[in-house]
Coordinates of C-alpha atoms and ligand atoms in Angstrom, one line a residue:
M133 CA 228.4 195.1 -68.8
A134 CA 229.1 193.9 -72.3
Q135 CA 226.1 193.6 -74.6
S136 CA 225.8 192.5 -78.2
A137 CA 225.2 195.2 -80.8
E138 CA 221.7 194.0 -81.5
T139 CA 220.4 194.2 -78.0
Y140 CA 222.1 197.3 -76.7
P141 CA 220.7 199.8 -76.6
R142 CA 217.1 198.6 -77.1
R143 CA 215.1 201.1 -79.1
I144 CA 212.0 202.5 -77.2
A145 CA 209.2 204.1 -79.2
I146 CA 207.9 207.4 -77.9
F147 CA 204.1 207.9 -78.1
D148 CA 203.2 211.5 -77.4
T149 CA 199.8 212.3 -76.1
T150 CA 200.3 216.0 -75.3
L151 CA 197.5 216.9 -77.8
R152 CA 195.0 214.3 -76.4
D153 CA 195.5 213.2 -72.8
G154 CA 197.5 216.4 -72.1
E155 CA 195.1 218.8 -73.8
Q156 CA 192.0 217.3 -72.1
A157 CA 193.1 218.4 -68.7
P158 CA 191.6 221.6 -67.3
G159 CA 193.6 224.7 -68.2
F160 CA 195.4 223.1 -71.1
S161 CA 193.0 223.3 -74.0
M162 CA 194.5 224.5 -77.3
S163 CA 193.1 225.9 -80.5
V164 CA 193.5 223.9 -83.8
E165 CA 196.3 226.3 -84.8
A166 CA 198.0 225.9 -81.4
K167 CA 197.8 222.1 -81.7
L168 CA 199.3 222.2 -85.2
S169 CA 202.3 224.3 -84.1
M170 CA 202.8 221.9 -81.1
A171 CA 202.6 218.9 -83.5
K172 CA 205.3 220.5 -85.6
A173 CA 207.5 220.9 -82.5
L174 CA 206.9 217.2 -81.7
E175 CA 207.9 216.3 -85.2
R176 CA 211.2 218.2 -84.7
L177 CA 211.7 216.2 -81.6
N178 CA 211.3 213.1 -83.7
V179 CA 208.6 211.3 -81.6
D180 CA 207.4 208.1 -83.1
V181 CA 203.7 208.6 -82.7
I182 CA 201.6 211.7 -82.1
E183 CA 198.1 211.1 -80.6
A184 CA 196.6 214.3 -82.1
G185 CA 193.2 214.0 -80.4
F186 CA 190.0 212.0 -80.0
A187 CA 188.2 212.5 -83.3
A188 CA 184.7 211.6 -82.0
A189 CA 185.0 214.0 -79.0
S190 CA 184.3 217.2 -80.9
P191 CA 184.4 218.7 -84.4
G192 CA 187.4 220.8 -83.2
D193 CA 189.3 217.7 -82.2
A194 CA 188.5 216.0 -85.5
E195 CA 189.7 219.1 -87.4
A196 CA 192.9 219.3 -85.4
I197 CA 193.7 215.6 -86.1
A198 CA 193.0 216.2 -89.8
R199 CA 195.3 219.3 -90.0
V200 CA 198.1 217.5 -88.1
A201 CA 197.6 214.5 -90.4
E202 CA 198.0 216.7 -93.5
E203 CA 200.9 218.8 -92.3
V204 CA 203.0 216.6 -90.0
R205 CA 204.5 213.9 -92.1
A206 CA 207.3 212.1 -90.2
P207 CA 205.5 210.5 -87.2
T208 CA 202.6 208.1 -87.2
I209 CA 199.4 210.1 -86.4
C210 CA 196.9 208.6 -84.1
S211 CA 193.3 209.2 -82.9
L212 CA 191.8 207.8 -79.7
S213 CA 188.5 205.9 -80.1
R214 CA 186.0 204.1 -77.9
T215 CA 184.9 200.7 -79.1
I216 CA 181.8 202.1 -80.8
E217 CA 181.7 202.0 -84.6
S218 CA 180.9 205.7 -85.0
D219 CA 184.2 206.6 -83.1
I220 CA 186.2 204.3 -85.4
E221 CA 184.6 206.0 -88.4
A222 CA 185.3 209.5 -87.1
A223 CA 189.0 208.5 -86.5
E224 CA 189.3 207.0 -90.0
K225 CA 187.9 210.2 -91.6
A226 CA 190.1 212.5 -89.5
L227 CA 193.3 210.4 -90.3
T228 CA 192.7 210.2 -94.0
A229 CA 195.6 212.4 -95.1
A230 CA 198.2 210.9 -92.6
R231 CA 201.2 209.2 -94.1
R232 CA 200.9 206.5 -91.4
R233 CA 197.7 206.1 -89.4
R234 CA 197.1 204.5 -86.0
L235 CA 193.8 203.8 -84.3
H236 CA 193.9 203.7 -80.5
I237 CA 190.9 201.8 -79.1
F238 CA 190.4 201.8 -75.3
L239 CA 188.0 200.0 -73.0
G240 CA 187.9 199.8 -69.2
T241 CA 188.7 196.3 -68.0
S242 CA 188.8 196.7 -64.1
P243 CA 185.8 195.7 -62.0
T244 CA 185.1 199.3 -61.2
H245 CA 185.1 200.3 -64.8
R246 CA 183.1 197.3 -65.9
E247 CA 180.4 197.6 -63.2
A248 CA 180.2 201.3 -62.5
K249 CA 180.8 202.8 -65.9
L250 CA 180.3 200.3 -68.6
K251 CA 177.6 198.0 -67.0
L252 CA 179.3 195.1 -68.9
S253 CA 180.2 191.6 -67.8
T254 CA 183.7 190.2 -68.5
D255 CA 182.2 188.4 -71.5
G256 CA 180.6 191.6 -72.7
V257 CA 184.0 193.4 -72.4
L258 CA 185.7 190.7 -74.4
R259 CA 183.0 190.8 -77.1
E260 CA 183.4 194.6 -77.4
I261 CA 187.2 194.3 -77.7
E262 CA 186.9 191.5 -80.3
R263 CA 184.3 193.4 -82.4
S264 CA 186.0 196.8 -82.4
V265 CA 189.6 195.7 -83.0
S266 CA 188.4 193.3 -85.8
S267 CA 186.4 196.1 -87.4
A268 CA 189.5 198.4 -87.5
Q269 CA 191.6 195.8 -89.4
G270 CA 192.7 197.0 -92.8
R271 CA 191.3 200.5 -92.2
F272 CA 194.5 201.8 -90.4
D273 CA 198.2 201.0 -90.7
E274 CA 198.2 199.9 -87.1
V275 CA 195.8 199.4 -84.2
E276 CA 196.6 199.9 -80.5
F277 CA 194.4 198.5 -77.8
S278 CA 194.4 200.0 -74.2
A279 CA 192.9 198.1 -71.3
E280 CA 191.9 201.2 -69.4
D281 CA 192.6 200.9 -65.6
A282 CA 194.7 197.8 -66.3
I283 CA 196.5 198.1 -63.0
R284 CA 193.3 197.5 -61.0
T285 CA 192.1 194.7 -63.3
E286 CA 192.2 191.1 -62.1
R287 CA 195.4 189.6 -63.5
A288 CA 193.8 186.6 -65.2
F289 CA 191.1 188.8 -66.9
L290 CA 193.7 191.4 -68.0
K291 CA 195.6 188.7 -69.8
E292 CA 192.4 187.4 -71.4
A293 CA 191.5 190.9 -72.6
L294 CA 194.9 191.5 -74.0
E295 CA 195.0 188.1 -75.7
C296 CA 191.6 188.8 -77.2
A297 CA 192.8 192.2 -78.6
A298 CA 196.0 190.6 -80.0
E299 CA 194.0 187.8 -81.6
A300 CA 191.6 190.3 -83.2
G301 CA 194.6 192.1 -84.8
A302 CA 195.9 194.7 -82.3
D303 CA 199.6 195.5 -83.0
I304 CA 200.3 197.3 -79.7
L305 CA 199.0 196.3 -76.3
N306 CA 198.9 199.3 -74.0
V307 CA 198.7 198.7 -70.2
P308 CA 197.6 202.0 -68.6
D309 CA 198.0 202.9 -64.9
T310 CA 194.9 205.2 -65.5
V311 CA 194.7 206.4 -61.9
G312 CA 198.5 206.6 -61.1
Y313 CA 198.2 203.9 -58.4
A314 CA 201.1 201.5 -59.0
S315 CA 204.6 201.4 -57.7
P316 CA 207.7 200.8 -59.8
E317 CA 208.2 197.3 -58.4
E318 CA 204.6 196.3 -59.1
I319 CA 204.9 197.7 -62.7
Y320 CA 208.1 195.8 -63.2
E321 CA 206.6 192.5 -62.0
L322 CA 203.3 193.1 -64.0
F323 CA 205.1 193.7 -67.3
R324 CA 207.5 190.8 -66.8
D325 CA 204.5 188.5 -66.3
L326 CA 202.4 189.9 -69.2
I327 CA 205.3 189.9 -71.7
A328 CA 206.1 186.3 -70.7
S329 CA 202.6 184.9 -70.7
V330 CA 200.1 186.8 -72.9
R331 CA 199.7 184.8 -76.1
R332 CA 200.1 187.0 -79.2
P333 CA 201.3 187.0 -82.8
E334 CA 205.0 187.8 -83.3
G335 CA 205.7 191.5 -83.5
V336 CA 202.9 192.6 -81.1
I337 CA 204.5 194.9 -78.6
F338 CA 203.7 196.2 -75.1
S339 CA 203.3 199.8 -74.1
A340 CA 203.1 201.6 -70.8
H341 CA 200.9 204.6 -70.1
C342 CA 201.4 206.0 -66.5
H343 CA 199.7 208.8 -64.7
D344 CA 201.3 210.8 -61.9
D345 CA 198.8 210.9 -59.1
L346 CA 201.4 209.6 -56.6
G347 CA 204.4 211.2 -58.4
M348 CA 205.6 207.8 -59.8
A349 CA 204.7 208.1 -63.5
A350 CA 208.3 208.5 -64.8
A351 CA 209.7 205.8 -62.4
N352 CA 206.9 203.5 -63.4
S353 CA 207.5 204.0 -67.1
L354 CA 211.2 203.3 -66.7
A355 CA 210.3 200.1 -64.7
A356 CA 208.1 199.0 -67.6
I357 CA 211.0 199.5 -70.0
R358 CA 213.3 197.5 -67.7
A359 CA 210.7 194.7 -67.8
G360 CA 210.6 194.7 -71.6
A361 CA 208.0 197.3 -72.7
N362 CA 208.9 198.7 -76.1
Q363 CA 206.7 201.9 -76.2
I364 CA 206.2 204.6 -73.6
E365 CA 203.3 207.0 -73.6
G366 CA 203.4 210.5 -72.0
T367 CA 203.3 214.2 -72.6
I368 CA 205.7 217.2 -72.7
N369 CA 206.0 218.8 -69.3
G370 CA 203.9 215.9 -67.9
I371 CA 200.6 217.7 -68.6
G372 CA 197.5 215.5 -68.5
E373 CA 194.5 214.4 -66.5
R374 CA 194.6 215.3 -62.7
A375 CA 198.3 215.2 -61.7
G376 CA 199.3 214.6 -65.3
N377 CA 200.9 211.9 -67.4
C378 CA 204.5 210.6 -67.5
A379 CA 206.7 213.6 -68.4
L380 CA 208.4 212.3 -71.6
E381 CA 211.4 214.6 -71.2
E382 CA 212.2 212.8 -67.9
V383 CA 212.0 209.3 -69.4
I384 CA 213.9 210.3 -72.5
M385 CA 216.8 211.9 -70.6
A386 CA 216.9 209.1 -68.0
L387 CA 217.4 206.6 -70.8
K388 CA 220.0 208.8 -72.5
T389 CA 221.9 209.6 -69.3
R390 CA 221.7 206.2 -67.7
Q391 CA 222.1 203.9 -70.8
D392 CA 224.5 201.9 -68.7
Y393 CA 221.6 201.0 -66.4
F394 CA 218.5 200.9 -68.7
R395 CA 220.3 199.6 -71.8
A396 CA 217.7 201.3 -73.9
D397 CA 217.4 204.6 -75.8
T398 CA 214.9 206.5 -78.0
A399 CA 215.3 208.3 -81.4
I400 CA 214.4 211.6 -79.8
A401 CA 216.4 214.7 -80.9
T402 CA 216.9 215.7 -77.2
K403 CA 218.3 219.2 -78.1
E404 CA 214.7 220.0 -79.1
L405 CA 213.2 219.2 -75.7
F406 CA 213.6 222.6 -74.1
A407 CA 212.0 224.4 -77.2
A408 CA 209.1 222.0 -77.2
S409 CA 208.5 222.5 -73.5
K410 CA 208.7 226.3 -73.9
L411 CA 206.3 226.3 -76.8
L412 CA 203.8 224.3 -74.9
G413 CA 204.0 226.8 -72.0
E414 CA 203.4 229.6 -74.4
L415 CA 200.5 227.9 -76.1
T416 CA 198.7 227.0 -72.9
G417 CA 199.9 229.8 -70.6
Q418 CA 201.1 227.2 -68.1
T419 CA 204.8 227.1 -67.6
P420 CA 206.4 224.2 -65.6
P421 CA 207.6 225.0 -62.1
R422 CA 211.2 226.3 -61.7
N423 CA 212.4 223.0 -60.2
K424 CA 210.8 220.8 -62.9
A425 CA 213.3 218.1 -64.0
I426 CA 215.0 218.7 -67.4
V427 CA 213.0 221.7 -68.5
G428 CA 212.4 223.9 -65.4
R429 CA 214.3 227.2 -65.1
N430 CA 216.4 225.8 -62.3
A431 CA 217.3 222.6 -64.0
F432 CA 220.6 224.0 -65.0
A433 CA 220.9 226.9 -62.5
H434 CA 223.2 227.1 -59.5
E435 CA 223.1 229.5 -56.6
A436 CA 224.9 227.8 -53.7
G437 CA 228.5 229.0 -53.4
I438 CA 230.0 225.5 -53.1
H439 CA 228.0 224.4 -56.2
Q440 CA 228.9 227.5 -58.2
H441 CA 232.6 227.0 -57.4
G442 CA 232.4 223.4 -58.4
V443 CA 230.6 224.1 -61.7
L444 CA 233.1 226.9 -62.6
E445 CA 235.9 224.5 -62.1
D446 CA 234.3 221.6 -63.9
R447 CA 230.5 221.5 -64.6
R448 CA 230.4 217.7 -64.0
T449 CA 230.7 218.3 -60.2
Y450 CA 227.0 219.2 -60.1
E451 CA 225.6 218.4 -63.6
I452 CA 224.8 215.0 -65.0
M453 CA 223.7 216.4 -68.3
T454 CA 224.9 219.4 -70.3
P455 CA 222.3 222.2 -70.8
S456 CA 222.9 221.9 -74.5
D457 CA 221.9 218.2 -74.4
V458 CA 218.3 219.4 -73.9
G459 CA 218.6 222.6 -75.9
V460 CA 219.1 225.0 -73.0
P461 CA 221.6 227.6 -74.2
S462 CA 223.9 227.5 -71.1
N463 CA 223.9 226.8 -67.4
E464 CA 223.1 229.8 -65.2
L465 CA 224.9 230.9 -62.1
V466 CA 222.3 232.9 -60.2
L467 CA 223.8 235.4 -57.8
G468 CA 222.0 235.3 -54.5
K469 CA 222.7 235.0 -50.8
H470 CA 224.2 231.6 -51.2
S471 CA 226.7 232.6 -53.8
G472 CA 230.4 232.8 -53.1
K473 CA 233.4 234.9 -54.3
H474 CA 234.2 232.6 -57.2
A475 CA 230.8 233.2 -58.8
L476 CA 230.9 236.9 -58.2
K477 CA 234.3 237.3 -59.7
A478 CA 233.3 235.1 -62.7
R479 CA 230.1 237.2 -63.3
A480 CA 232.0 240.5 -63.1
A481 CA 234.6 239.0 -65.6
A482 CA 231.7 238.0 -68.0
L483 CA 230.6 241.7 -67.9
G484 CA 234.2 242.7 -68.8
I485 CA 235.3 243.8 -65.3
E486 CA 238.3 242.1 -63.8
L487 CA 238.2 242.5 -60.0
G488 CA 241.5 242.4 -58.1
A489 CA 241.7 240.7 -54.7
D490 CA 241.1 243.9 -52.6
R491 CA 238.3 245.2 -54.8
L492 CA 236.7 241.7 -54.8
E493 CA 236.7 241.7 -51.0
S494 CA 234.9 245.0 -50.7
V495 CA 232.4 244.3 -53.5
F496 CA 231.7 240.9 -52.0
T497 CA 230.8 242.4 -48.6
A498 CA 228.4 244.9 -50.2
F499 CA 227.0 242.1 -52.4
K500 CA 226.2 239.9 -49.4
E501 CA 224.4 242.7 -47.7
L502 CA 222.3 243.3 -50.8
A503 CA 221.7 239.5 -51.3
D504 CA 220.3 239.3 -47.8
K505 CA 217.6 241.8 -48.8
Q506 CA 216.6 240.6 -52.3
R507 CA 216.2 237.2 -53.9
E508 CA 218.5 237.6 -56.8
V509 CA 221.3 240.1 -57.5
T510 CA 221.1 241.1 -61.2
D511 CA 224.0 242.2 -63.5
S512 CA 222.7 245.8 -63.1
D513 CA 222.9 245.5 -59.3
L514 CA 226.4 244.1 -59.5
C515 CA 227.6 246.9 -61.8
A516 CA 226.1 249.5 -59.5
L517 CA 227.9 247.9 -56.5
I518 CA 231.2 247.8 -58.4
S519 CA 230.9 251.5 -59.4
G520 CA 230.0 252.4 -55.8
Q521 CA 226.4 253.4 -56.6
T522 CA 223.2 252.2 -54.8
P523 CA 221.7 249.3 -56.6
G524 CA 218.1 250.0 -57.8
E525 CA 218.9 253.7 -57.9
A526 CA 221.6 253.4 -60.6
G527 CA 220.6 253.5 -64.3
W528 CA 217.0 253.7 -65.5
R529 CA 213.9 253.2 -63.4
L530 CA 210.4 252.9 -64.8
N531 CA 207.9 255.4 -63.3
R532 CA 205.0 255.1 -65.7
V533 CA 203.9 253.5 -68.9
E534 CA 200.8 254.3 -70.9
I535 CA 199.6 252.5 -74.0
R536 CA 197.1 253.7 -76.5
A537 CA 195.9 251.1 -79.0
S538 CA 193.0 251.1 -81.4
A539 CA 191.0 248.2 -82.9
E540 CA 191.3 250.0 -86.3
A541 CA 194.1 248.4 -88.2
R542 CA 195.3 251.7 -89.7
M543 CA 196.5 253.0 -86.3
N544 CA 199.6 251.6 -84.7
P545 CA 199.7 251.5 -80.9
F546 CA 201.8 254.1 -79.2
A547 CA 203.5 254.1 -75.8
R548 CA 204.3 257.0 -73.5
L549 CA 207.1 256.1 -71.0
T550 CA 208.2 258.1 -68.0
L551 CA 211.6 257.1 -66.7
Q552 CA 213.9 258.2 -64.0
H553 CA 217.7 258.1 -64.5
S554 CA 220.2 258.3 -61.6
R555 CA 222.2 261.1 -63.4
R556 CA 219.9 262.4 -66.1
G557 CA 216.7 262.7 -64.0
R558 CA 213.2 262.4 -65.4
V559 CA 212.8 261.6 -69.1
C560 CA 209.5 261.2 -70.9
E561 CA 209.3 259.7 -74.4
I562 CA 206.8 258.4 -76.9
G563 CA 207.2 255.4 -79.2
V564 CA 205.1 253.9 -81.9
G565 CA 205.2 250.3 -83.1
A566 CA 203.3 247.5 -84.8
A567 CA 202.4 246.1 -81.4
P568 CA 202.4 247.6 -77.8
F569 CA 205.7 245.9 -76.8
E570 CA 207.4 247.3 -79.9
A571 CA 206.0 250.8 -79.1
I572 CA 207.5 250.6 -75.6
F573 CA 210.8 249.3 -77.0
N574 CA 210.9 252.2 -79.5
A575 CA 210.2 254.8 -76.7
L576 CA 213.0 253.3 -74.7
C577 CA 215.5 253.6 -77.6
S578 CA 214.5 257.3 -77.9
A579 CA 214.8 257.9 -74.2
T580 CA 218.1 256.2 -73.7
G581 CA 219.7 257.2 -77.1
V582 CA 220.6 253.6 -77.5
S583 CA 220.3 252.0 -81.0
A584 CA 219.2 248.4 -80.4
M585 CA 217.0 245.6 -81.8
L586 CA 214.4 243.7 -80.0
D587 CA 215.5 240.1 -80.4
N588 CA 212.8 238.2 -78.4
I589 CA 210.2 238.8 -75.8
D590 CA 208.7 235.9 -73.7
V591 CA 205.7 236.5 -71.4
A592 CA 204.4 233.8 -69.1
S593 CA 201.7 234.1 -66.4
A594 CA 201.1 232.0 -63.4
S595 CA 199.1 232.5 -60.1
G596 CA 198.1 236.1 -61.0
S597 CA 201.7 237.2 -61.8
C598 CA 203.3 237.8 -65.2
R599 CA 207.0 237.2 -65.9
A600 CA 208.6 238.8 -69.0
E601 CA 212.0 237.9 -70.3
V602 CA 213.5 239.9 -73.2
R603 CA 216.6 239.7 -75.3
V604 CA 217.8 243.0 -76.8
A605 CA 220.7 243.1 -79.3
A606 CA 223.1 246.1 -79.1
D607 CA 226.8 246.7 -79.7
G608 CA 227.2 243.3 -81.2
R609 CA 226.0 241.5 -78.1
V610 CA 222.6 240.3 -76.7
F611 CA 221.4 241.7 -73.4
V612 CA 218.7 240.0 -71.4
G613 CA 216.3 241.5 -68.9
A614 CA 213.5 240.2 -66.8
G615 CA 210.5 241.8 -65.1
E616 CA 207.6 240.6 -62.9
D617 CA 204.3 242.2 -62.2
P618 CA 200.6 241.3 -62.2
D619 CA 200.2 243.6 -65.2
V620 CA 201.7 242.2 -68.4
I621 CA 202.6 245.6 -69.9
I622 CA 204.5 246.6 -66.7
A623 CA 206.3 243.2 -66.5
A624 CA 207.4 243.6 -70.1
S625 CA 208.4 247.3 -69.6
E626 CA 210.4 246.4 -66.5
A627 CA 212.2 243.6 -68.5
L628 CA 213.0 246.0 -71.3
V629 CA 214.3 248.7 -68.8
A630 CA 216.5 246.0 -67.2
A631 CA 218.0 245.1 -70.6
F632 CA 218.7 248.7 -71.4
N633 CA 220.4 249.2 -68.0
H634 CA 222.6 246.2 -68.8
I635 CA 223.6 247.9 -72.1
E636 CA 224.5 251.1 -70.2
F637 CA 226.4 249.2 -67.6
A638 CA 228.3 247.1 -70.2
R639 CA 229.3 250.3 -72.0
G640 CA 230.6 251.6 -68.7
A641 CA 232.3 248.3 -67.8
S642 CA 235.6 249.1 -69.5
A643 CA 235.9 252.3 -67.6
L644 CA 235.1 250.4 -64.4
A645 CA 237.6 247.7 -65.3
G646 CA 240.4 250.2 -65.3
A647 CA 239.3 251.5 -61.9
A648 CA 238.6 248.0 -60.4
Ligands
KIV767 O1 194.8 206.9 -68.8 C1 194.3 206.1 -69.6 O2 193.9 205.0 -69.3 C2 194.1 206.6 -70.9 C3 193.6 205.6 -72.0 C4 192.7 206.2 -72.9 C5 194.8 205.0 -72.6 O3 194.4 207.7 -71.2
ZN768 ZN1 195.7 208.6 -69.7

């Protein structure tokens, strides 16, 4: 569909509330330092507005807003506020150092909020809006007003409340689906109506703030955009009250991928999305599920044979975005019981082993037997199969790890590792390092005789289990390893042992290639 240059694509502002609505949910609280590092990641993403907290909620929240305001310069920094004057003052103080400051005033407008929570009549609500928004004029660069529980507010009164806020000087009118109740069709119709009929000075824009109680937050936000909203509020990984807020990465990538349909886009540096999601997981200890859209581990992983074959031929067969669009280093072909010969051959080739037709046939049979017994066939398993060894028994196995650490700064932690090797038998080594993981790594280098560097170690825990992923550099390549265990030290040790096995197998790969 042909569009004029001015209207296509329409620019949508991204208002990030990870540090306020996201952080206020149980299990997601963050220290001031953690908030600051997340705010810097949001700045790298190029979000338009960071709602850094609710200044009047606690001294910690006020301090976090002030630190973000001082150190994060590109986006507008915002504080939430009730209509009461002391809240506005707390926000004003916390935002002093910001380059650009926004006050976000909210007040419940629905009958339930007016009667049960606020004990205010409709006139009382209008008076509060008028007084607070007027009081904020001139004290901030911009003022946003949110009609809390807008979706369950009588339509005529909602319009009156929004008109009152706009007349008092609000620059942004936010229409929250506070309880995640609306459907995309309803949101579309509501925004069409409000944008067409709410009287407001020129330049005042509409914003959507959707919660995910019925799993429709992203769809509802996109419906609001189609109806003309110019700002979307949400969080990274969709964290937030109850079932969470709109997951910003979903809306951002939907707009980018389907610009033909939405005819709108954002200024987001999408290649930073995965890093921001990962950082949030590390800071809160809550990683998104594997199948989470855009940022989950499976978002660009393929196991089914038909899919792997398609992606190996041309990734567009099963991928509508490239992993690098969102900052994921590459797509992942997971070898499991659904994988086919194409994927097996490609993985062996990536390890430096070219399998001829006959060898491929026999390795594939052994591979399928193994894949029926275990969820994922690793590179080590594959190399063991190709070399005719029993997977799990080839290479190094961790028998025992002991850590000794002292609270005294002068003593570095040390690790004692007991390993079993398929040919070398039992090996016991000690390593010392600045941190326990480094001590384990150094013990492994001594035990295996491999000279390597620890590039990165990631540890995430969920439902009583820890998962560690490591990257180890050796021989001019990077080897990855993963381990899972309820104990974080064992999970990390298993991951390191797996990486060292990959190094050993890769070193033997050229010999295997000749034989294969
Ligand atoms: O969900 C909501 O209504 C809110 C407001 C404070 C905007 O978070
Ligand atoms: Zn909310």
